CSV table of C-alpha atoms in Angstrom, one decimal:
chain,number,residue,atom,x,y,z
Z,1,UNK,CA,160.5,20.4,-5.5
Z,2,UNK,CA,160.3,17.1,-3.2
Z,3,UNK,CA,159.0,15.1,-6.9
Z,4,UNK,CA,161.9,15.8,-8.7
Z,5,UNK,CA,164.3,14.7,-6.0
Z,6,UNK,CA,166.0,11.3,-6.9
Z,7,UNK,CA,166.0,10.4,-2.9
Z,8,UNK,CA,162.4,11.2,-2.4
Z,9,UNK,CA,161.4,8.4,-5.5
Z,10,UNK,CA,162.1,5.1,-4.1
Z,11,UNK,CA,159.1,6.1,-1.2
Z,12,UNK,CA,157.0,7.6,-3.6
Z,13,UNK,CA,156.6,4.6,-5.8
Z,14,UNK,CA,156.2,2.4,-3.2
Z,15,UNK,CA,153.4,4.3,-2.6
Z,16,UNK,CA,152.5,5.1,-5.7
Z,17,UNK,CA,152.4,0.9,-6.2
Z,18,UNK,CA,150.7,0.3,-2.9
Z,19,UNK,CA,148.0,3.2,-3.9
Z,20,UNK,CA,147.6,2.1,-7.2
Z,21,UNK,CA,147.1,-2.0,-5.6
Z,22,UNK,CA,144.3,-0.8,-3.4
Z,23,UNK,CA,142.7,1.4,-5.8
Z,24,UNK,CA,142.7,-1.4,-8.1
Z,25,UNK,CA,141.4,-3.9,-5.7
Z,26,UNK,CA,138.6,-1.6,-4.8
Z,27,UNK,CA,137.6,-0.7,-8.5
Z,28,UNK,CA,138.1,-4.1,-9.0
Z,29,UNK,CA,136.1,-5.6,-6.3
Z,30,UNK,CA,133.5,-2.8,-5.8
Z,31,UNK,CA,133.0,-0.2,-8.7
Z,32,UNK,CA,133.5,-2.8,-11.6
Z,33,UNK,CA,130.8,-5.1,-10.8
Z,34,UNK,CA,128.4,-2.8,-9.6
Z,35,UNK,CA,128.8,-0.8,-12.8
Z,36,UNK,CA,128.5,-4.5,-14.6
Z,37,UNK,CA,125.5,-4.9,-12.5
Z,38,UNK,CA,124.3,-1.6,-14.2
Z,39,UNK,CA,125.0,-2.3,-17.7
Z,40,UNK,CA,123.4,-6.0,-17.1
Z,41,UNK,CA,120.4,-4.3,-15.5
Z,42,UNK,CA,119.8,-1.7,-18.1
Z,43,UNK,CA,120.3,-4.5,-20.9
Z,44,UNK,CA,118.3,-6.3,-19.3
Z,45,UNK,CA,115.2,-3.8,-19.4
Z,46,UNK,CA,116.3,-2.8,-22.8
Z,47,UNK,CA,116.2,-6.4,-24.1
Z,48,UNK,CA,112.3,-6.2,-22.4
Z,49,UNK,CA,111.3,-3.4,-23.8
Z,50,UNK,CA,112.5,-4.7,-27.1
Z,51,UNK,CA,110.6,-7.6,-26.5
Z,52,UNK,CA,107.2,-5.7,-25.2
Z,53,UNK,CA,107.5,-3.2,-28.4
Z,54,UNK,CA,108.2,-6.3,-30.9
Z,55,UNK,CA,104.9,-8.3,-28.9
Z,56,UNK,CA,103.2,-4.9,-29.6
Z,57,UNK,CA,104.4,-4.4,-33.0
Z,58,UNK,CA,103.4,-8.1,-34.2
Z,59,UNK,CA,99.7,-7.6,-31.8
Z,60,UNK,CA,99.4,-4.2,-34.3
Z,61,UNK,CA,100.2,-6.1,-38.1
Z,62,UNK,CA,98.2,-8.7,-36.5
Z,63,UNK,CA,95.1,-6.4,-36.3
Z,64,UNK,CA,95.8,-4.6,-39.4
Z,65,UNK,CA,95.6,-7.8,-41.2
Z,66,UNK,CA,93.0,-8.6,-39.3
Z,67,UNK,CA,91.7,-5.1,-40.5
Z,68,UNK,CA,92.3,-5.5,-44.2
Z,69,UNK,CA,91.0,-9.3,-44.2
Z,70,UNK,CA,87.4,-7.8,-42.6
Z,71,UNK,CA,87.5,-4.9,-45.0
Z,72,UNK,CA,88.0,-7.2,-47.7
Z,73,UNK,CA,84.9,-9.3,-46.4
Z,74,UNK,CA,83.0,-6.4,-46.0
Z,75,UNK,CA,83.5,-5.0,-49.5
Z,76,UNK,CA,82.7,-8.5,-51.0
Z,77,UNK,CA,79.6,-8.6,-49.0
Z,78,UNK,CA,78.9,-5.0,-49.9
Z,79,UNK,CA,79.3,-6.0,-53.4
Z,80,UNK,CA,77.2,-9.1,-53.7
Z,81,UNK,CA,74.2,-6.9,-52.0
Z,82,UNK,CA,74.8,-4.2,-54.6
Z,83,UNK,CA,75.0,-7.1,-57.7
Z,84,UNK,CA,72.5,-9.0,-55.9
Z,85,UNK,CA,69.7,-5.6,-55.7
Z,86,UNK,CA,71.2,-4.9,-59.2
Z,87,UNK,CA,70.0,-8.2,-60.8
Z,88,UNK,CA,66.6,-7.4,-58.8
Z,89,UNK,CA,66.0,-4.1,-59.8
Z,90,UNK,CA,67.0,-5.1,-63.3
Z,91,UNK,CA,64.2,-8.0,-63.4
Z,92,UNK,CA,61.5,-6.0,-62.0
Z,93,UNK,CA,62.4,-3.2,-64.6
Z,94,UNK,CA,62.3,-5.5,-67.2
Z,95,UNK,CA,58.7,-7.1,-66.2
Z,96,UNK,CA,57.6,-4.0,-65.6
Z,97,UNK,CA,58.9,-3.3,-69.2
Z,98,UNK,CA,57.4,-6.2,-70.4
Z,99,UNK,CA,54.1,-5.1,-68.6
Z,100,UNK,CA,54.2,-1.5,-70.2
Z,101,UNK,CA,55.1,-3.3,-73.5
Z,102,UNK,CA,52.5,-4.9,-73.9
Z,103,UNK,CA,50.1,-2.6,-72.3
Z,104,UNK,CA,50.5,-0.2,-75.1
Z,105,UNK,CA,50.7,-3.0,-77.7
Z,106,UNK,CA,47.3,-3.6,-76.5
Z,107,UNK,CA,46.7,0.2,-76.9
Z,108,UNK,CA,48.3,0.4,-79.9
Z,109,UNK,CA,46.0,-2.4,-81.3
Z,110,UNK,CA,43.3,-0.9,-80.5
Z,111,UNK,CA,43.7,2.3,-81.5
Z,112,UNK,CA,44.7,0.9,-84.6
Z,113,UNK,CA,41.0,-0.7,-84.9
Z,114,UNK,CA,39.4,2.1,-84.2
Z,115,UNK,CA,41.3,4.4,-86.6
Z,116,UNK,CA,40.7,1.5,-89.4
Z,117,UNK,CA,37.1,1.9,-88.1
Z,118,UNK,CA,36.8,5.2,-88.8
Z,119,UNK,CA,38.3,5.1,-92.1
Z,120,UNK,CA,36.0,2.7,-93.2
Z,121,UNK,CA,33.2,4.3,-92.0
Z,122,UNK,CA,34.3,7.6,-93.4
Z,123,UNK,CA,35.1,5.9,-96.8
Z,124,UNK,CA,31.5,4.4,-96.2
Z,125,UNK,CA,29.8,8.0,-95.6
Z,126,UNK,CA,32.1,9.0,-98.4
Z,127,UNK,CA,30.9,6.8,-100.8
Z,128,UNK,CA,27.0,7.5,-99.8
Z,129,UNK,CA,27.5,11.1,-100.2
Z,130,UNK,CA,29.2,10.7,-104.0
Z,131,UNK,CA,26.3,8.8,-104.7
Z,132,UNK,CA,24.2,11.3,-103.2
Z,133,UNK,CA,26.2,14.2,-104.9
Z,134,UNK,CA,26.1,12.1,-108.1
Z,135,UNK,CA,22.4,11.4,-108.2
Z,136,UNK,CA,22.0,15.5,-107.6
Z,137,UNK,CA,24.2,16.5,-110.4
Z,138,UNK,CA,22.3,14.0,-113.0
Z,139,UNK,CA,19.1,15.2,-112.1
Z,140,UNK,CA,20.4,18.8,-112.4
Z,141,UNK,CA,22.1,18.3,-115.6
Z,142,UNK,CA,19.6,15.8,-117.4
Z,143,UNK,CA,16.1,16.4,-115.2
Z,144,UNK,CA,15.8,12.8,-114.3
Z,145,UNK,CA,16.2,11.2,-111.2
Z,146,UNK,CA,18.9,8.4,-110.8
Z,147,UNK,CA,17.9,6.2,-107.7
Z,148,UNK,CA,20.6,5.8,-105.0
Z,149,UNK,CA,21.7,2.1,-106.2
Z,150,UNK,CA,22.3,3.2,-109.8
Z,151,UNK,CA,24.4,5.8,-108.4
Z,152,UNK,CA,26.0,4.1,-105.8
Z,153,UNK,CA,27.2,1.7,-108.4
Z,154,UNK,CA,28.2,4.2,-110.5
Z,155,UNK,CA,30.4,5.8,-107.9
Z,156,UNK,CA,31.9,2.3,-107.2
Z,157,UNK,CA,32.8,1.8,-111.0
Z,158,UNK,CA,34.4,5.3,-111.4
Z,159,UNK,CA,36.4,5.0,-108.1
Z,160,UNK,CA,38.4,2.3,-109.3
Z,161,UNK,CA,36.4,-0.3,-106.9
């Protein structure tokens, strides 16, 4: 084998030196910067679309805050209305309570005159028919007649009145 020949080496690494020199000039000159070129490119659009996705990512918290703020206007709103036709339905309950109220005291009142009415005419009519019922049993137990006013008064002393 020519490689393991102590003659051949002297040649083969001047060649091997000269080889070595132009590949490393070429890589040097040509390959490295181009793949430099590469990696500063790619960074390059990697740094962008870091930038574009952050932009996008603050636009987005930006417009959920924006979001939650509205919400949170909304359901204030939303509750004032509510409090708001709360307190309104709760006045015209109560004058409409108040109305009612006093509608039936009225009621109430005068039912309450008619019934004391009645029971004074009643007691009235009672009070003539005792006397009437007195004056009968007299006459039917002594013969004579008792006038209405004699028994009338009669009645009056024996009902305690």
């Amino acid at each position: 084998m020519p490689q393991l020949n102590i003659a051949d080496w002297p040649p083969q690494l001047i060649w091997l030196a000269i080889t070595f020199i132009a590949l490393f000039i070429v890589i040097t000159r040509f390959a490295v910067p181009n793949i430099g070129g590469a990696i500063l490119a790619r960074r390059a659009v990697i740094e962008g679309d870091l930038g574009a996705a952050q932009k996008l990512k603050d636009e987005t918290e930006t417009a959920v805050a924006s979001y939650e703020r509205e919400l949170a206007e909304a359901r204030g709103r939303a509750h004032a209305i509510a409090q708001e036709a709360r307190a309104r339905l709760t006045g015209e309950t109560d004058r409409e309570r108040a109305k009612v109220d006093s509608e039936l005291n009225a009621k109430i009142a005068a039912a309450e005159k008619q019934v004391m009415q009645a029971r004074d005419k009643a007691l009235a009519s009672a009070e003539d028919l005792a006397a009437e019922i007195a004056a009968d049993i007299v006459s039917e137990l002594t013969g004579s007649s008792v006038s209405k006013a004699d028994a009338a008064s009669a009645v009056a002393r024996a009902g305690g009145g």
